[in-house]
mmCIF file of C-alpha atoms in Angstrom:
data_model
loop_
_atom_site.group_PDB
_atom_site.id
_atom_site.type_symbol
_atom_site.label_atom_id
_atom_site.label_comp_id
_atom_site.label_asym_id
_atom_site.label_seq_id
_atom_site.Cartn_x
_atom_site.Cartn_y
_atom_site.Cartn_z
ATOM 1 C CA UNK A 105 6.216 -8.584 -3.292
ATOM 2 C CA UNK A 106 8.268 -5.750 -4.645
ATOM 3 C CA UNK A 107 10.520 -4.949 -1.702
ATOM 4 C CA UNK A 108 11.154 -8.388 -0.126
ATOM 5 C CA UNK A 109 11.395 -6.972 3.389
ATOM 6 C CA UNK A 110 10.809 -9.205 6.359
ATOM 7 C CA UNK A 111 8.595 -8.011 9.170
ATOM 8 C CA UNK A 112 11.615 -7.618 11.425
ATOM 9 C CA UNK A 113 13.577 -5.576 8.880
ATOM 10 C CA UNK A 114 10.613 -3.301 8.165
ATOM 11 C CA UNK A 115 10.079 -2.792 11.906
ATOM 12 C CA UNK A 116 13.709 -1.891 12.487
ATOM 13 C CA UNK A 117 13.739 0.482 9.509
ATOM 14 C CA UNK A 118 10.546 2.193 10.727
ATOM 15 C CA UNK A 119 11.911 2.482 14.276
ATOM 16 C CA UNK A 120 15.269 3.875 13.164
ATOM 17 C CA UNK A 121 13.495 6.331 10.854
ATOM 18 C CA UNK A 122 11.233 7.545 13.653
ATOM 19 C CA UNK A 123 14.186 8.020 15.989
ATOM 20 C CA UNK A 124 16.223 9.852 13.331
ATOM 21 C CA UNK A 125 13.456 12.346 12.590
ATOM 22 C CA UNK A 126 13.017 13.073 16.297
ATOM 23 C CA UNK A 127 16.729 13.586 17.037
ATOM 24 C CA UNK A 128 16.953 17.180 15.730
ATOM 25 C CA UNK A 129 14.145 18.217 18.077
ATOM 26 C CA UNK A 130 15.895 16.591 21.026
ATOM 27 C CA UNK A 131 19.373 17.860 20.234
ATOM 28 C CA UNK A 132 18.303 21.405 19.352
ATOM 29 C CA UNK A 133 14.876 22.312 20.727
ATOM 30 C CA UNK A 134 14.899 25.739 19.006
ATOM 31 C CA UNK A 135 13.896 24.228 15.656
ATOM 32 C CA UNK A 136 10.378 25.633 15.766
ATOM 33 C CA UNK A 137 11.384 28.358 13.302
ATOM 34 C CA UNK A 138 12.810 25.817 10.883
ATOM 35 C CA UNK A 139 9.660 23.729 11.162
ATOM 36 C CA UNK A 140 7.526 26.789 10.422
ATOM 37 C CA UNK A 141 9.527 27.590 7.271
ATOM 38 C CA UNK A 142 9.382 24.033 5.907
ATOM 39 C CA UNK A 143 5.921 24.105 4.223
ATOM 40 C CA UNK A 144 6.910 26.921 1.844
ATOM 41 C CA UNK A 145 10.511 25.828 1.319
ATOM 42 C CA UNK A 146 11.172 25.509 -2.410
ATOM 43 C CA UNK A 147 14.468 23.643 -1.911
ATOM 44 C CA UNK A 148 12.911 21.043 0.383
ATOM 45 C CA UNK A 149 10.041 20.649 -2.079
ATOM 46 C CA UNK A 150 12.346 20.053 -5.028
ATOM 47 C CA UNK A 151 14.469 17.550 -3.083
ATOM 48 C CA UNK A 152 11.463 15.602 -1.776
ATOM 49 C CA UNK A 153 9.692 15.649 -5.150
ATOM 50 C CA UNK A 154 12.855 14.382 -6.853
ATOM 51 C CA UNK A 155 13.035 11.496 -4.375
ATOM 52 C CA UNK A 156 9.373 10.753 -5.100
ATOM 53 C CA UNK A 157 10.050 10.856 -8.853
ATOM 54 C CA UNK A 158 12.950 8.411 -8.598
ATOM 55 C CA UNK A 159 10.994 6.026 -6.368
ATOM 56 C CA UNK A 160 7.870 6.134 -8.543
ATOM 57 C CA UNK A 161 9.904 5.747 -11.743
ATOM 58 C CA UNK A 162 11.630 2.684 -10.264
ATOM 59 C CA UNK A 163 8.261 1.241 -9.212
ATOM 60 C CA UNK A 164 6.757 1.760 -12.664
ATOM 61 C CA UNK A 165 9.799 0.220 -14.335
ATOM 62 C CA UNK A 166 9.901 -2.897 -12.145
ATOM 63 C CA UNK A 167 6.373 -3.640 -10.932
ATOM 64 C CA UNK A 168 4.306 -6.409 -12.493
ATOM 65 C CA UNK A 169 1.322 -4.622 -13.998
ATOM 66 C CA UNK A 170 -0.505 -7.613 -15.459
ATOM 67 C CA UNK A 171 -3.160 -6.549 -17.938
ATOM 68 C CA UNK A 172 -2.148 -2.903 -17.508
ATOM 69 C CA UNK A 173 1.402 -3.481 -18.777
ATOM 70 C CA UNK A 174 0.511 -1.672 -22.002
ATOM 71 C CA UNK A 175 0.339 1.525 -19.933
ATOM 72 C CA UNK A 176 3.907 1.176 -18.617
ATOM 73 C CA UNK A 177 5.630 3.135 -21.411
ATOM 74 C CA UNK A 178 3.106 6.029 -21.475
ATOM 75 C CA UNK A 179 3.311 6.304 -17.684
ATOM 76 C CA UNK A 180 7.109 6.266 -17.760
ATOM 77 C CA UNK A 181 6.957 9.123 -20.267
ATOM 78 C CA UNK A 182 4.240 11.049 -18.404
ATOM 79 C CA UNK A 183 5.956 10.826 -15.016
ATOM 80 C CA UNK A 184 8.934 13.131 -15.765
ATOM 81 C CA UNK A 185 6.611 15.479 -17.653
ATOM 82 C CA UNK A 186 4.355 15.691 -14.599
ATOM 83 C CA UNK A 187 7.426 16.277 -12.427
ATOM 84 C CA UNK A 188 8.546 19.234 -14.534
ATOM 85 C CA UNK A 189 5.007 20.636 -14.674
ATOM 86 C CA UNK A 190 4.676 20.333 -10.895
ATOM 87 C CA UNK A 191 7.963 22.178 -10.411
ATOM 88 C CA UNK A 192 6.858 24.922 -12.800
ATOM 89 C CA UNK A 193 3.273 25.452 -11.676
ATOM 90 C CA UNK A 194 2.943 24.225 -8.069
ATOM 91 C CA UNK A 195 4.575 26.957 -6.058
ATOM 92 C CA UNK A 196 2.424 26.864 -2.945
ATOM 93 C CA UNK A 197 3.323 24.209 -0.375
ATOM 94 C CA UNK A 198 5.388 22.072 -2.754
ATOM 95 C CA UNK A 199 7.372 20.642 0.177
ATOM 96 C CA UNK A 200 4.206 19.570 1.988
ATOM 97 C CA UNK A 201 2.709 17.976 -1.115
ATOM 98 C CA UNK A 202 5.960 16.132 -1.852
ATOM 99 C CA UNK A 203 6.148 14.963 1.772
ATOM 100 C CA UNK A 204 2.589 13.648 1.427
ATOM 101 C CA UNK A 205 3.533 11.735 -1.733
ATOM 102 C CA UNK A 206 6.577 10.324 0.065
ATOM 103 C CA UNK A 207 4.361 9.187 2.962
ATOM 104 C CA UNK A 208 2.069 7.415 0.505
ATOM 105 C CA UNK A 209 5.036 5.706 -1.144
ATOM 106 C CA UNK A 210 6.616 4.728 2.188
ATOM 107 C CA UNK A 211 3.461 3.062 3.472
ATOM 108 C CA UNK A 212 3.481 0.357 0.804
ATOM 109 C CA UNK A 213 6.679 -1.470 1.911
ATOM 110 C CA UNK A 214 5.408 -1.506 5.495
ATOM 111 C CA UNK A 215 2.077 -3.008 4.482
ATOM 112 C CA UNK A 216 3.854 -5.418 2.164
ATOM 113 C CA UNK A 217 6.061 -6.669 5.003
ATOM 114 C CA UNK A 218 3.070 -7.176 7.322
ATOM 115 C CA UNK A 219 0.869 -8.853 4.695
ATOM 116 C CA UNK A 220 -0.295 -12.365 5.664
ATOM 117 C CA UNK A 221 1.822 -12.415 8.831
ATOM 118 C CA UNK A 222 0.415 -13.864 12.030
ATOM 119 C CA UNK A 223 2.626 -12.129 14.601
ATOM 120 C CA UNK A 224 0.817 -9.472 16.601
ATOM 121 C CA UNK A 225 3.764 -7.135 16.038
ATOM 122 C CA UNK A 226 2.579 -6.711 12.452
ATOM 123 C CA UNK A 227 -0.128 -4.440 13.838
ATOM 124 C CA UNK A 228 2.467 -1.824 14.807
ATOM 125 C CA UNK A 229 3.641 -1.552 11.215
ATOM 126 C CA UNK A 230 0.117 -1.653 9.865
ATOM 127 C CA UNK A 231 -1.119 1.143 12.123
ATOM 128 C CA UNK A 232 1.952 3.246 11.332
ATOM 129 C CA UNK A 233 1.474 2.633 7.594
ATOM 130 C CA UNK A 234 -2.173 3.680 7.713
ATOM 131 C CA UNK A 235 -1.254 6.787 9.702
ATOM 132 C CA UNK A 236 1.234 7.605 6.937
ATOM 133 C CA UNK A 237 -1.471 7.077 4.322
ATOM 134 C CA UNK A 238 -4.005 9.311 6.054
ATOM 135 C CA UNK A 239 -1.420 12.031 6.691
ATOM 136 C CA UNK A 240 -0.143 11.767 3.116
ATOM 137 C CA UNK A 241 -3.621 12.095 1.648
ATOM 138 C CA UNK A 242 -4.380 15.164 3.739
ATOM 139 C CA UNK A 243 -1.009 16.789 3.028
ATOM 140 C CA UNK A 244 -1.312 16.279 -0.719
ATOM 141 C CA UNK A 245 -4.938 17.400 -0.985
ATOM 142 C CA UNK A 246 -5.042 20.088 1.720
ATOM 143 C CA UNK A 247 -1.409 21.143 2.294
ATOM 144 C CA UNK A 248 -2.178 24.209 4.397
ATOM 145 C CA UNK A 249 -3.313 21.846 7.174
ATOM 146 C CA UNK A 250 0.344 20.849 7.668
ATOM 147 C CA UNK A 251 1.245 24.535 8.091
ATOM 148 C CA UNK A 252 -1.629 24.961 10.538
ATOM 149 C CA UNK A 253 -0.523 21.877 12.475
ATOM 150 C CA UNK A 254 3.011 23.247 12.779
ATOM 151 C CA UNK A 255 1.781 26.731 13.736
ATOM 152 C CA UNK A 256 -0.546 25.318 16.383
ATOM 153 C CA UNK A 257 2.172 23.081 17.816
ATOM 154 C CA UNK A 258 4.816 25.798 17.928
ATOM 155 C CA UNK A 259 2.581 28.640 19.135
ATOM 156 C CA UNK A 260 3.702 28.228 22.739
ATOM 157 C CA UNK A 261 6.465 26.480 24.621
ATOM 158 C CA UNK A 262 3.890 24.420 26.514
ATOM 159 C CA UNK A 263 2.678 22.869 23.253
ATOM 160 C CA UNK A 264 6.019 22.458 21.487
ATOM 161 C CA UNK A 265 8.139 20.877 24.215
ATOM 162 C CA UNK A 266 5.592 18.387 25.648
ATOM 163 C CA UNK A 267 4.550 17.336 22.144
ATOM 164 C CA UNK A 268 8.168 16.882 21.148
ATOM 165 C CA UNK A 269 8.832 14.693 24.185
ATOM 166 C CA UNK A 270 5.630 12.657 23.717
ATOM 167 C CA UNK A 271 6.503 12.017 20.073
ATOM 168 C CA UNK A 272 10.026 11.005 21.035
ATOM 169 C CA UNK A 273 8.766 8.611 23.713
ATOM 170 C CA UNK A 274 6.309 7.042 21.248
ATOM 171 C CA UNK A 275 9.022 6.700 18.627
ATOM 172 C CA UNK A 276 11.490 5.251 21.131
ATOM 173 C CA UNK A 277 8.820 2.777 22.247
ATOM 174 C CA UNK A 278 8.192 1.818 18.603
ATOM 175 C CA UNK A 279 11.916 1.333 18.088
ATOM 176 C CA UNK A 280 12.177 -0.869 21.203
ATOM 177 C CA UNK A 281 9.243 -2.926 19.939
ATOM 178 C CA UNK A 282 10.964 -3.249 16.572
ATOM 179 C CA UNK A 283 13.985 -4.729 18.338
ATOM 180 C CA UNK A 284 11.674 -7.015 20.321
ATOM 181 C CA UNK A 285 10.425 -8.354 17.002
ATOM 182 C CA UNK A 286 13.974 -9.484 16.233
ATOM 183 C CA UNK A 287 13.951 -11.718 19.304
ATOM 184 C CA UNK A 288 10.922 -13.691 18.038
#
């Protein structure tokens, strides 16, 4: 275990995160234009990639690598070099690729918290973690799909508003279930 999160803590963190990312859409529903500009945003890409660099660097520095511990130093050297090269040469959809990497990194603590637990509530975290993994893999490998998803969802009011409310209801339900885990 790297993160030492309990199932309850991971559930609450996931629920609060889901509510926080849905609040801007509820408070200001005219954010479709901002969402459409996100995939090509250089600033968002640099910020997200920097967060991914710090998280991955911390993981490489602290994780037990067993027989691969001889690779720790070369990886710690190669990581910032790869970061700089990505900033220099990956200009298309850097924000989407960095968001995909962040999804892949965020799934591990959720799976770690649900590992070898017998409560049925662990399935909520596990499903959410695997959804993050699948989305992260697609967004890193095929980033224009994220742009297409946003464009499809914001093409008309009938798609944007109902989807926004459905996502909020699902997130609120997940958050309520996370609090129900605390009562166990």
